[in-house]
Amino acid sequence: MTRRLFTAALLVAALASSATASNENPNSKRLVEISVTRHETDPFLPWQKARPGKRNGYGVVVRKNIILTTETLVRNSKVIEINLPRSEKKLRGRSMLVDIQSNLALIELLDEAETLPQAELPLADALPMDAKTTICQTDDTSAIQTCDGTVIQVSMSRVSSASFLMLSCKLLTEPAVYNQGAPVFSDGKLAGITINHKRSDRECLMIPAPVIRRFLNDAKEPPYSGFPSAGFYWAKLVDPAKRKFLGLPKDQEQGIEILSTIPGSGSDEKLKPSDVILSIDGSKVDSLGYYKDQTHGRLLFPYLINGRRSAGESIEMTVFRDKKEIELTIPLSPWKDSMSLIPEDHEAQMNDYIASGGLIMRELSGRYLRAHGGDWESRVGPRLAYYYETIRSAPEQPGDRIVILAGILPDTVNIGYQHVRNEIVTHVNGNEIRNIQDVFDAVDKEGGLRTVKLKSLDIELVFDAEELEEANERILSSYRIPAIDSRKLEELENKGF
Amino acid sequence: MRHSRSILLAALALACLALQACVTPGKVTANGIDNARLGVVKIHVSSQSEDYQMPWQSGRPRGGSGTGFLIEGKRILSNAHVVSNARFIQVQKDGDPKKYIAKVAFIAHDCDLAMLEVEDELFFEGMKPVSLASEIPSLNDDVYVVGYPMGGQRVSITRGVVSRIDFDVYSHSGLDEHLVMQVDAAINPGNSGGPIFYDGKVAAVAFQGLRSGDNIGYGIPLPVIEHFLKDVSDGKYNGYPELGVDFIEGHNTGLRKAYKMDVEDSGIVVNYVDPYGSAKDRIKPGDILLSIDGYNIENDGSIALDGNTVIFAELMERKQWGEAVDFRIMREGAYTNVHVKFDNPADPFMYRNVYDEKPEYFIMAGLVFAPVNRALLYTVRHSSVPNRSQLFYFSNFAKIDDLATGREEFVVMMRRLSHAVNAYADTFMNGIVSEVNGKKISKLEDVKEAFTKPHEGFHTIKFEGIEDKLVMEAGRADEADSEILSSYGIMKKEYFK
């Protein structure tokens, strides 16, 4: 029995290797396997780490010691291991640059690997519909496997956890794609890397070469500026009644409607709600938001901004306002998650907290909300869910955040308050709170936490100065908290505790 | 509520078998149960609930049965949920094939009790009213439950002890909390409205069970029954009054110091006063409630009542609407007395289950507007419908976040009867209407009124938390209106109370 099985396995291996050998792509040598150990702060106990996890994917060597892969793969990485196909050897890598918006990342190889190509990988031009590509990945024996992919859609879609539309290609593959970051080749040039893949229907989304080219060029000239955004929310303008209401000419089918602008963005104070954008950069935008792109055909207009322009540039728009057409110039700036009232914080950067009196106060983030699990909306309550859904990107003033009392570590000092959790903090020591820095300042001014006002309570939670000091020591030691707030934690870390 | 409590109403599913003829009636003689049996009746109900999804018509009629018992004065007591939305009610004595027509004299949805009357004097022949106990039994006292539960046609008796006396939610209204008596005697669908006897007298009315537990049945205990009987003695049911305060326990030393509470003072600190409660304008946030009607309030909000430690709200359980309580309070460091008369108005922002009322609605151009109600909140709870978070936030935080200010109720666009005129309204479904044609919407009638005044030939509808607005051409909307009503077979475009 053992013997028979053994021969069968041998046979399969032989077949597999002959298959790859027959259509060996010279660029397939650039394929690497990437294994990432991620380690993030615990959103509920921000002074400590959550359990580490592992993620696997692929990458492609784009030039000497530089590997291109997806941002979602290397996000929050603590250790990056690079495996060469058909080799047990693990090489060390380091995350060099990540871009959430385009879901692209660069890894620097820290160990020598002579077998890897050193020349710069040529990038393909934009792929038309029905273009044939070759995708490189490894099978379960770590042998390189290539598969065919046909472009079945070129569109603007969400390619990352950020809610941005970026140019992407949908491929129909044979066989299925196993993981993210796999390079896709066309005529020996890099045509894209894979992101989302569905094994069942063999569909796979790819970040195409034009986006990669912009990313690599941007990366070559630090500082990295990122993909630009105009900073407005819009809606389709199909409803004939709405078009008539806005006074648009009857026979015209152009234009999308502005709903709101993001404070601090290029559109802020330039575009107004109910403005109708008729054309951008000379291209007419139809009522669904599409325009005719010279290269890619019918495409959603954000490509005119993040595919054709760079941050720091401006873009011309023809806008229909008060029944008249006007020309506007909108400056473009890179989008930053940190500008939001409730940032997503995918990179787990928001670790600021204060735990005085056992009250864990921190800024609200998308990561914190989703850490409550699949039913987070019901767990965090309707108010936070509503804020996240409707006003998360619209701070009243730049720098505004929502500070919450995430929970309370029970101690005698906070008896009577302990049931409070996921509440919005409006005042600390009588000072209005717009972000965690305000909390730090308010506490410093009084020499400690005295009162906390919450949105749901009409009275303040009060602490006694003397009692609090003792309590804080007690809380730190019994809950094993290294520092009462994140600033002191940083000091400790810098000293190398 | 952690557990789902099932209402014990038997569906009329068991076929009448010939079995009945073989059983000799009236053989249960020993230990006083005969008396009990002569006062207990089966209630046959044909009911028809409203269809909140299509408020212009009613739901399907359905049959059900429950139990009731005769008390002095030819009155039959049962549960409100047995006879809610009843179209036809009959009562039947044990061993008597004749069913007598009954009518609801009083129904109390907030405490799940109802009183029925039978016109036909013949019904009372041979019946013996049961008497109410003079006091609520203690834990571990023997009780027995008489009624007509599932599993047979004739009267049934089960036996057990009082397991617990507690304060819990009555699932019929879904919101109100009152005293409950938990027993381990089997209580099953059909037992609803039947008496729980203690020492030959009625100590409680069986009304709900716990699906997930064993031998957990609940009865409405004597104090609640007596409250109901006293309330209706003037010919009208007013319901339980609401005090409308929320509080923080008075344990916290920091809080006590800040509010200058003496060491021997005990009490609770008011943190919220409900604008629809009796306490409004009489009690303020920051007041410390020290005693109620002479009963000292402990730091956790409990009082010693009849030798039991109970939450102070339980004392208010004994109050009728129109009566009053006297609080001793501390306000801004000084002791004072506050007289609170229970005169609170109906609260349109409390979403109880509603019975015996036709739902209000208004239809315009196929858009169905209705006040927010519990049935609507229930239907959107488990589905990912648009604008769900707005609806939950506004309904849950109406008063706390001052969203209800200037409004008599929330009006929601709850349904769209498809027609070309409203083809683009889907993204606004379940939205809370804030403005129609520039008029602020405070109640459903405002919507009707506002639609009579289109602005420059357009109807515009704005919703809470939605930047976009819905626009219809006034002429086309008016035209479509009658067309839609007739094609959907809707006789009435509106219903207002």
PDB file of C-alpha atoms in Angstrom, chain A residues 6-238:
ATOM      1  CA  PHE A   6       4.622   6.532  -3.202  1.00  0.00           C
ATOM      2  CA  THR A   7       4.794   5.768  -6.885  1.00  0.00           C
ATOM      3  CA  ALA A   8       1.596   7.658  -7.526  1.00  0.00           C
ATOM      4  CA  ALA A   9       2.982  10.734  -5.820  1.00  0.00           C
ATOM      5  CA  LEU A  10       6.150  10.491  -7.830  1.00  0.00           C
ATOM      6  CA  LEU A  11       4.154  10.339 -10.986  1.00  0.00           C
ATOM      7  CA  VAL A  12       2.174  13.481 -10.178  1.00  0.00           C
ATOM      8  CA  ALA A  13       5.292  15.380  -9.266  1.00  0.00           C
ATOM      9  CA  ALA A  14       6.896  14.382 -12.503  1.00  0.00           C
ATOM     10  CA  LEU A  15       3.905  15.489 -14.485  1.00  0.00           C
ATOM     11  CA  ALA A  16       3.739  18.793 -12.709  1.00  0.00           C
ATOM     12  CA  SER A  17       7.338  19.607 -13.280  1.00  0.00           C
ATOM     13  CA  SER A  18       7.148  18.729 -16.927  1.00  0.00           C
ATOM     14  CA  ALA A  19       4.109  20.989 -17.293  1.00  0.00           C
ATOM     15  CA  THR A  20       5.944  23.980 -15.890  1.00  0.00           C
ATOM     16  CA  ALA A  21       9.069  23.247 -17.782  1.00  0.00           C
ATOM     17  CA  SER A  22       7.233  23.212 -21.077  1.00  0.00           C
ATOM     18  CA  ASN A  23       5.974  26.795 -20.868  1.00  0.00           C
ATOM     19  CA  GLU A  24       8.595  28.280 -18.594  1.00  0.00           C
ATOM     20  CA  ASN A  25       8.257  32.032 -18.408  1.00  0.00           C
ATOM     21  CA  PRO A  26      11.647  33.678 -17.931  1.00  0.00           C
ATOM     22  CA  ASN A  27      10.035  36.114 -15.500  1.00  0.00           C
ATOM     23  CA  SER A  28       8.637  33.310 -13.362  1.00  0.00           C
ATOM     24  CA  LYS A  29      12.023  33.322 -11.629  1.00  0.00           C
ATOM     25  CA  ARG A  30      10.948  36.627 -10.127  1.00  0.00           C
ATOM     26  CA  LEU A  31       8.122  34.973  -8.168  1.00  0.00           C
ATOM     27  CA  VAL A  32       8.598  34.682  -4.398  1.00  0.00           C
ATOM     28  CA  GLU A  33       6.434  33.391  -1.597  1.00  0.00           C
ATOM     29  CA  ILE A  34       5.912  35.825   1.264  1.00  0.00           C
ATOM     30  CA  SER A  35       5.023  34.876   4.783  1.00  0.00           C
ATOM     31  CA  VAL A  36       4.107  37.715   7.136  1.00  0.00           C
ATOM     32  CA  THR A  37       3.792  37.664  10.892  1.00  0.00           C
ATOM     33  CA  ARG A  38       1.595  40.517  11.976  1.00  0.00           C
ATOM     34  CA  HIS A  39       1.384  41.910  15.442  1.00  0.00           C
ATOM     35  CA  GLU A  40      -0.999  44.705  16.328  1.00  0.00           C
ATOM     36  CA  THR A  41      -2.071  46.607  19.410  1.00  0.00           C
ATOM     37  CA  ASP A  42      -5.098  45.297  21.201  1.00  0.00           C
ATOM     38  CA  PRO A  43      -7.833  47.840  20.418  1.00  0.00           C
ATOM     39  CA  PHE A  44      -9.489  47.263  23.785  1.00  0.00           C
ATOM     40  CA  LEU A  45      -6.302  47.357  25.879  1.00  0.00           C
ATOM     41  CA  PRO A  46      -4.175  49.741  23.805  1.00  0.00           C
ATOM     42  CA  TRP A  47      -1.055  49.342  25.977  1.00  0.00           C
ATOM     43  CA  GLN A  48      -0.666  45.727  24.960  1.00  0.00           C
ATOM     44  CA  LYS A  49      -0.587  43.618  21.828  1.00  0.00           C
ATOM     45  CA  ALA A  50      -3.218  41.356  20.371  1.00  0.00           C
ATOM     46  CA  ARG A  51      -2.237  37.811  19.478  1.00  0.00           C
ATOM     47  CA  PRO A  52       0.115  37.623  16.517  1.00  0.00           C
ATOM     48  CA  GLY A  53      -1.165  36.139  13.286  1.00  0.00           C
ATOM     49  CA  LYS A  54       0.262  34.901   9.989  1.00  0.00           C
ATOM     50  CA  ARG A  55      -0.567  35.708   6.390  1.00  0.00           C
ATOM     51  CA  ASN A  56       0.794  34.206   3.202  1.00  0.00           C
ATOM     52  CA  GLY A  57       0.945  35.507  -0.314  1.00  0.00           C
ATOM     53  CA  TYR A  58       3.173  36.141  -3.278  1.00  0.00           C
ATOM     54  CA  GLY A  59       5.403  38.908  -4.473  1.00  0.00           C
ATOM     55  CA  VAL A  60       7.416  39.737  -7.567  1.00  0.00           C
ATOM     56  CA  VAL A  61      10.979  41.011  -7.765  1.00  0.00           C
ATOM     57  CA  VAL A  62      10.800  44.309  -9.631  1.00  0.00           C
ATOM     58  CA  ARG A  63      14.477  45.231  -9.361  1.00  0.00           C
ATOM     59  CA  LYS A  64      17.489  44.224  -7.341  1.00  0.00           C
ATOM     60  CA  ASN A  65      16.371  43.199  -3.829  1.00  0.00           C
ATOM     61  CA  ILE A  66      13.023  44.956  -4.202  1.00  0.00           C
ATOM     62  CA  ILE A  67       9.797  42.967  -4.145  1.00  0.00           C
ATOM     63  CA  LEU A  68       6.365  44.264  -5.083  1.00  0.00           C
ATOM     64  CA  THR A  69       3.331  42.864  -3.321  1.00  0.00           C
ATOM     65  CA  THR A  70      -0.003  43.958  -1.840  1.00  0.00           C
ATOM     66  CA  GLU A  71      -0.477  46.260   1.126  1.00  0.00           C
ATOM     67  CA  THR A  72      -3.054  43.942   2.695  1.00  0.00           C
ATOM     68  CA  LEU A  73      -0.409  41.209   2.834  1.00  0.00           C
ATOM     69  CA  VAL A  74       2.318  43.184   4.598  1.00  0.00           C
ATOM     70  CA  ARG A  75       0.020  45.311   6.773  1.00  0.00           C
ATOM     71  CA  ASN A  76       1.272  45.622  10.346  1.00  0.00           C
ATOM     72  CA  SER A  77       4.031  43.137   9.686  1.00  0.00           C
ATOM     73  CA  LYS A  78       6.533  42.427  12.405  1.00  0.00           C
ATOM     74  CA  VAL A  79       8.449  39.752  10.517  1.00  0.00           C
ATOM     75  CA  ILE A  80       8.539  39.203   6.764  1.00  0.00           C
ATOM     76  CA  GLU A  81       9.976  35.965   5.394  1.00  0.00           C
ATOM     77  CA  ILE A  82      10.669  35.487   1.733  1.00  0.00           C
ATOM     78  CA  ASN A  83      10.692  31.934   0.413  1.00  0.00           C
ATOM     79  CA  LEU A  84      12.132  31.179  -2.977  1.00  0.00           C
ATOM     80  CA  PRO A  85      10.079  28.596  -4.884  1.00  0.00           C
ATOM     81  CA  ARG A  86      11.461  25.053  -4.673  1.00  0.00           C
ATOM     82  CA  SER A  87      13.730  26.118  -1.869  1.00  0.00           C
ATOM     83  CA  GLU A  88      13.450  25.687   1.868  1.00  0.00           C
ATOM     84  CA  LYS A  89      15.530  28.757   2.445  1.00  0.00           C
ATOM     85  CA  LYS A  90      13.837  31.686   4.187  1.00  0.00           C
ATOM     86  CA  LEU A  91      15.174  35.154   3.475  1.00  0.00           C
ATOM     87  CA  ARG A  92      14.507  38.211   5.580  1.00  0.00           C
ATOM     88  CA  GLY A  93      12.471  41.070   4.201  1.00  0.00           C
ATOM     89  CA  ARG A  94      11.518  44.513   5.399  1.00  0.00           C
ATOM     90  CA  SER A  95       8.471  46.547   4.535  1.00  0.00           C
ATOM     91  CA  MET A  96       9.698  49.616   2.660  1.00  0.00           C
ATOM     92  CA  LEU A  97       6.603  51.403   1.504  1.00  0.00           C
ATOM     93  CA  VAL A  98       2.897  50.695   1.717  1.00  0.00           C
ATOM     94  CA  ASP A  99       0.000  52.441   0.019  1.00  0.00           C
ATOM     95  CA  ILE A 100      -3.433  51.621   1.382  1.00  0.00           C
ATOM     96  CA  GLN A 101      -5.290  53.342  -1.421  1.00  0.00           C
ATOM     97  CA  SER A 102      -3.812  51.314  -4.270  1.00  0.00           C
ATOM     98  CA  ASN A 103      -3.164  48.234  -2.093  1.00  0.00           C
ATOM     99  CA  LEU A 104       0.487  48.111  -3.185  1.00  0.00           C
ATOM    100  CA  ALA A 105       3.615  47.604  -1.099  1.00  0.00           C
ATOM    101  CA  LEU A 106       7.363  47.294  -1.574  1.00  0.00           C
ATOM    102  CA  ILE A 107       9.543  44.908   0.412  1.00  0.00           C
ATOM    103  CA  GLU A 108      13.277  45.183   0.631  1.00  0.00           C
ATOM    104  CA  LEU A 109      15.165  41.913   0.666  1.00  0.00           C
ATOM    105  CA  LEU A 110      17.753  41.972   3.463  1.00  0.00           C
ATOM    106  CA  ASP A 111      19.529  38.713   2.619  1.00  0.00           C
ATOM    107  CA  GLU A 112      21.516  37.960  -0.498  1.00  0.00           C
ATOM    108  CA  ALA A 113      19.798  35.803  -3.085  1.00  0.00           C
ATOM    109  CA  GLU A 114      21.960  35.297  -6.156  1.00  0.00           C
ATOM    110  CA  THR A 115      19.374  33.284  -8.028  1.00  0.00           C
ATOM    111  CA  LEU A 116      16.929  36.193  -8.134  1.00  0.00           C
ATOM    112  CA  PRO A 117      16.990  38.439 -11.212  1.00  0.00           C
ATOM    113  CA  GLN A 118      18.554  41.833 -10.627  1.00  0.00           C
ATOM    114  CA  ALA A 119      17.489  43.774 -13.676  1.00  0.00           C
ATOM    115  CA  GLU A 120      14.475  46.014 -13.552  1.00  0.00           C
ATOM    116  CA  LEU A 121      11.267  44.206 -14.481  1.00  0.00           C
ATOM    117  CA  PRO A 122       9.636  45.838 -17.506  1.00  0.00           C
ATOM    118  CA  LEU A 123       6.017  46.887 -17.033  1.00  0.00           C
ATOM    119  CA  ALA A 124       3.363  46.141 -19.626  1.00  0.00           C
ATOM    120  CA  ASP A 125       1.074  48.765 -21.095  1.00  0.00           C
ATOM    121  CA  ALA A 126      -2.597  48.884 -20.192  1.00  0.00           C
ATOM    122  CA  LEU A 127      -4.376  45.687 -21.158  1.00  0.00           C
ATOM    123  CA  PRO A 128      -7.451  45.730 -23.352  1.00  0.00           C
ATOM    124  CA  MET A 129     -10.456  43.484 -22.838  1.00  0.00           C
ATOM    125  CA  ASP A 130      -9.904  39.803 -23.756  1.00  0.00           C
ATOM    126  CA  ALA A 131      -6.131  40.206 -23.455  1.00  0.00           C
ATOM    127  CA  LYS A 132      -4.380  36.949 -22.552  1.00  0.00           C
ATOM    128  CA  THR A 133      -2.075  36.888 -19.557  1.00  0.00           C
ATOM    129  CA  THR A 134       0.010  34.389 -17.627  1.00  0.00           C
ATOM    130  CA  ILE A 135      -0.205  34.263 -13.854  1.00  0.00           C
ATOM    131  CA  CYS A 136       2.648  32.800 -11.809  1.00  0.00           C
ATOM    132  CA  GLN A 137       2.088  31.108  -8.499  1.00  0.00           C
ATOM    133  CA  THR A 138       3.319  28.076  -6.617  1.00  0.00           C
ATOM    134  CA  ASP A 139       1.519  24.813  -6.023  1.00  0.00           C
ATOM    135  CA  ASP A 140       1.496  22.876  -2.757  1.00  0.00           C
ATOM    136  CA  THR A 141       4.906  21.370  -3.498  1.00  0.00           C
ATOM    137  CA  SER A 142       6.305  24.890  -3.830  1.00  0.00           C
ATOM    138  CA  ALA A 143       6.830  24.349  -7.554  1.00  0.00           C
ATOM    139  CA  ILE A 144       6.087  27.238  -9.883  1.00  0.00           C
ATOM    140  CA  GLN A 145       2.791  26.852 -11.618  1.00  0.00           C
ATOM    141  CA  THR A 146       1.611  29.126 -14.358  1.00  0.00           C
ATOM    142  CA  CYS A 147      -1.940  29.619 -15.394  1.00  0.00           C
ATOM    143  CA  ASP A 148      -3.733  31.530 -18.106  1.00  0.00           C
ATOM    144  CA  GLY A 149      -5.891  34.531 -17.376  1.00  0.00           C
ATOM    145  CA  THR A 150      -8.145  36.503 -19.682  1.00  0.00           C
ATOM    146  CA  VAL A 151      -9.091  40.111 -18.987  1.00  0.00           C
ATOM    147  CA  ILE A 152     -12.876  40.181 -18.689  1.00  0.00           C
ATOM    148  CA  GLN A 153     -13.356  43.612 -17.133  1.00  0.00           C
ATOM    149  CA  VAL A 154     -11.433  46.869 -16.798  1.00  0.00           C
ATOM    150  CA  SER A 155     -13.069  49.127 -14.256  1.00  0.00           C
ATOM    151  CA  MET A 156     -12.692  51.372 -11.264  1.00  0.00           C
ATOM    152  CA  SER A 157     -13.306  49.325  -8.162  1.00  0.00           C
ATOM    153  CA  ARG A 158     -12.408  49.009  -4.524  1.00  0.00           C
ATOM    154  CA  VAL A 159      -9.050  47.291  -4.408  1.00  0.00           C
ATOM    155  CA  SER A 160      -8.279  47.781  -0.748  1.00  0.00           C
ATOM    156  CA  SER A 161      -9.889  48.272   2.604  1.00  0.00           C
ATOM    157  CA  ALA A 162      -9.987  52.006   1.901  1.00  0.00           C
ATOM    158  CA  SER A 163     -13.199  53.061   0.219  1.00  0.00           C
ATOM    159  CA  PHE A 164     -11.449  54.354  -2.870  1.00  0.00           C
ATOM    160  CA  LEU A 165     -12.034  53.465  -6.475  1.00  0.00           C
ATOM    161  CA  MET A 166      -8.871  52.512  -8.331  1.00  0.00           C
ATOM    162  CA  LEU A 167      -8.245  51.085 -11.778  1.00  0.00           C
ATOM    163  CA  SER A 168      -8.460  47.305 -11.709  1.00  0.00           C
ATOM    164  CA  CYS A 169      -8.787  44.377 -14.091  1.00  0.00           C
ATOM    165  CA  LYS A 170     -10.884  41.302 -13.578  1.00  0.00           C
ATOM    166  CA  LEU A 171      -9.331  38.093 -14.884  1.00  0.00           C
ATOM    167  CA  LEU A 172     -10.869  34.750 -15.655  1.00  0.00           C
ATOM    168  CA  THR A 173      -8.169  32.236 -14.795  1.00  0.00           C
ATOM    169  CA  GLU A 174      -7.397  28.577 -15.414  1.00  0.00           C
ATOM    170  CA  PRO A 175      -6.785  27.071 -12.895  1.00  0.00           C
ATOM    171  CA  ALA A 176      -7.833  29.217  -9.907  1.00  0.00           C
ATOM    172  CA  VAL A 177      -5.478  31.729  -8.299  1.00  0.00           C
ATOM    173  CA  TYR A 178      -4.501  30.718  -4.769  1.00  0.00           C
ATOM    174  CA  ASN A 179      -3.349  33.894  -3.141  1.00  0.00           C
ATOM    175  CA  GLN A 180      -2.793  37.626  -3.339  1.00  0.00           C
ATOM    176  CA  GLY A 181       0.327  39.247  -4.768  1.00  0.00           C
ATOM    177  CA  ALA A 182       0.824  36.774  -7.638  1.00  0.00           C
ATOM    178  CA  PRO A 183       2.434  38.456 -10.666  1.00  0.00           C
ATOM    179  CA  VAL A 184       0.542  38.538 -13.933  1.00  0.00           C
ATOM    180  CA  PHE A 185       2.603  38.725 -17.128  1.00  0.00           C
ATOM    181  CA  SER A 186       1.842  39.737 -20.645  1.00  0.00           C
ATOM    182  CA  ASP A 187       4.488  39.365 -23.363  1.00  0.00           C
ATOM    183  CA  GLY A 188       7.158  38.955 -20.707  1.00  0.00           C
ATOM    184  CA  LYS A 189       6.250  42.198 -18.991  1.00  0.00           C
ATOM    185  CA  LEU A 190       4.492  42.686 -15.665  1.00  0.00           C
ATOM    186  CA  ALA A 191       0.808  43.344 -16.357  1.00  0.00           C
ATOM    187  CA  GLY A 192      -0.325  43.422 -12.738  1.00  0.00           C
ATOM    188  CA  ILE A 193      -0.511  41.626  -9.419  1.00  0.00           C
ATOM    189  CA  THR A 194      -3.511  39.741  -8.084  1.00  0.00           C
ATOM    190  CA  ILE A 195      -5.570  40.853  -5.100  1.00  0.00           C
ATOM    191  CA  ASN A 196      -8.992  39.343  -4.490  1.00  0.00           C
ATOM    192  CA  HIS A 197      -9.477  35.861  -5.771  1.00  0.00           C
ATOM    193  CA  LYS A 198     -12.452  33.587  -5.798  1.00  0.00           C
ATOM    194  CA  ARG A 199     -11.449  29.979  -6.203  1.00  0.00           C
ATOM    195  CA  SER A 200     -14.971  28.844  -6.944  1.00  0.00           C
ATOM    196  CA  ASP A 201     -15.632  30.864 -10.070  1.00  0.00           C
ATOM    197  CA  ARG A 202     -11.973  31.384 -11.056  1.00  0.00           C
ATOM    198  CA  GLU A 203     -12.374  35.137 -10.982  1.00  0.00           C
ATOM    199  CA  CYS A 204      -9.528  37.238  -9.783  1.00  0.00           C
ATOM    200  CA  LEU A 205      -9.007  40.968  -9.427  1.00  0.00           C
ATOM    201  CA  MET A 206      -5.701  42.456 -10.519  1.00  0.00           C
ATOM    202  CA  ILE A 207      -4.019  45.799  -9.891  1.00  0.00           C
ATOM    203  CA  PRO A 208      -2.895  46.635 -13.431  1.00  0.00           C
ATOM    204  CA  ALA A 209       0.435  47.944 -14.660  1.00  0.00           C
ATOM    205  CA  PRO A 210      -0.623  51.611 -15.066  1.00  0.00           C
ATOM    206  CA  VAL A 211      -1.301  51.835 -11.309  1.00  0.00           C
ATOM    207  CA  ILE A 212       1.896  49.943 -10.488  1.00  0.00           C
ATOM    208  CA  ARG A 213       3.909  52.234 -12.745  1.00  0.00           C
ATOM    209  CA  ARG A 214       2.659  55.347 -10.952  1.00  0.00           C
ATOM    210  CA  PHE A 215       3.353  53.733  -7.601  1.00  0.00           C
ATOM    211  CA  LEU A 216       6.918  52.706  -8.536  1.00  0.00           C
ATOM    212  CA  ASN A 217       7.713  56.076 -10.062  1.00  0.00           C
ATOM    213  CA  ASP A 218       6.366  57.864  -7.017  1.00  0.00           C
ATOM    214  CA  ALA A 219       8.420  55.546  -4.778  1.00  0.00           C
ATOM    215  CA  LYS A 220      11.617  56.383  -6.637  1.00  0.00           C
ATOM    216  CA  GLU A 221      11.419  60.029  -5.583  1.00  0.00           C
ATOM    217  CA  PRO A 222      10.825  60.319  -1.876  1.00  0.00           C
ATOM    218  CA  PRO A 223       8.909  61.606  -0.120  1.00  0.00           C
ATOM    219  CA  TYR A 224       6.165  59.357  -1.410  1.00  0.00           C
ATOM    220  CA  SER A 225       3.201  61.531  -2.236  1.00  0.00           C
ATOM    221  CA  GLY A 226       0.476  58.956  -2.926  1.00  0.00           C
ATOM    222  CA  PHE A 227      -2.549  58.936  -5.154  1.00  0.00           C
ATOM    223  CA  PRO A 228      -4.495  62.192  -5.242  1.00  0.00           C
ATOM    224  CA  SER A 229      -8.079  62.760  -4.331  1.00  0.00           C
ATOM    225  CA  ALA A 230     -10.423  65.701  -4.844  1.00  0.00           C
ATOM    226  CA  GLY A 231     -12.292  65.115  -1.586  1.00  0.00           C
ATOM    227  CA  PHE A 232     -15.972  65.103  -2.418  1.00  0.00           C
ATOM    228  CA  TYR A 233     -18.923  62.734  -2.174  1.00  0.00           C
ATOM    229  CA  TRP A 234     -21.162  62.399  -5.172  1.00  0.00           C
ATOM    230  CA  ALA A 235     -24.295  60.693  -6.443  1.00  0.00           C
ATOM    231  CA  LYS A 236     -25.498  59.562  -9.840  1.00  0.00           C
ATOM    232  CA  LEU A 237     -27.852  61.971 -11.496  1.00  0.00           C
ATOM    233  CA  VAL A 238     -30.192  59.774 -13.500  1.00  0.00           C
TER     234      VAL A 238
END
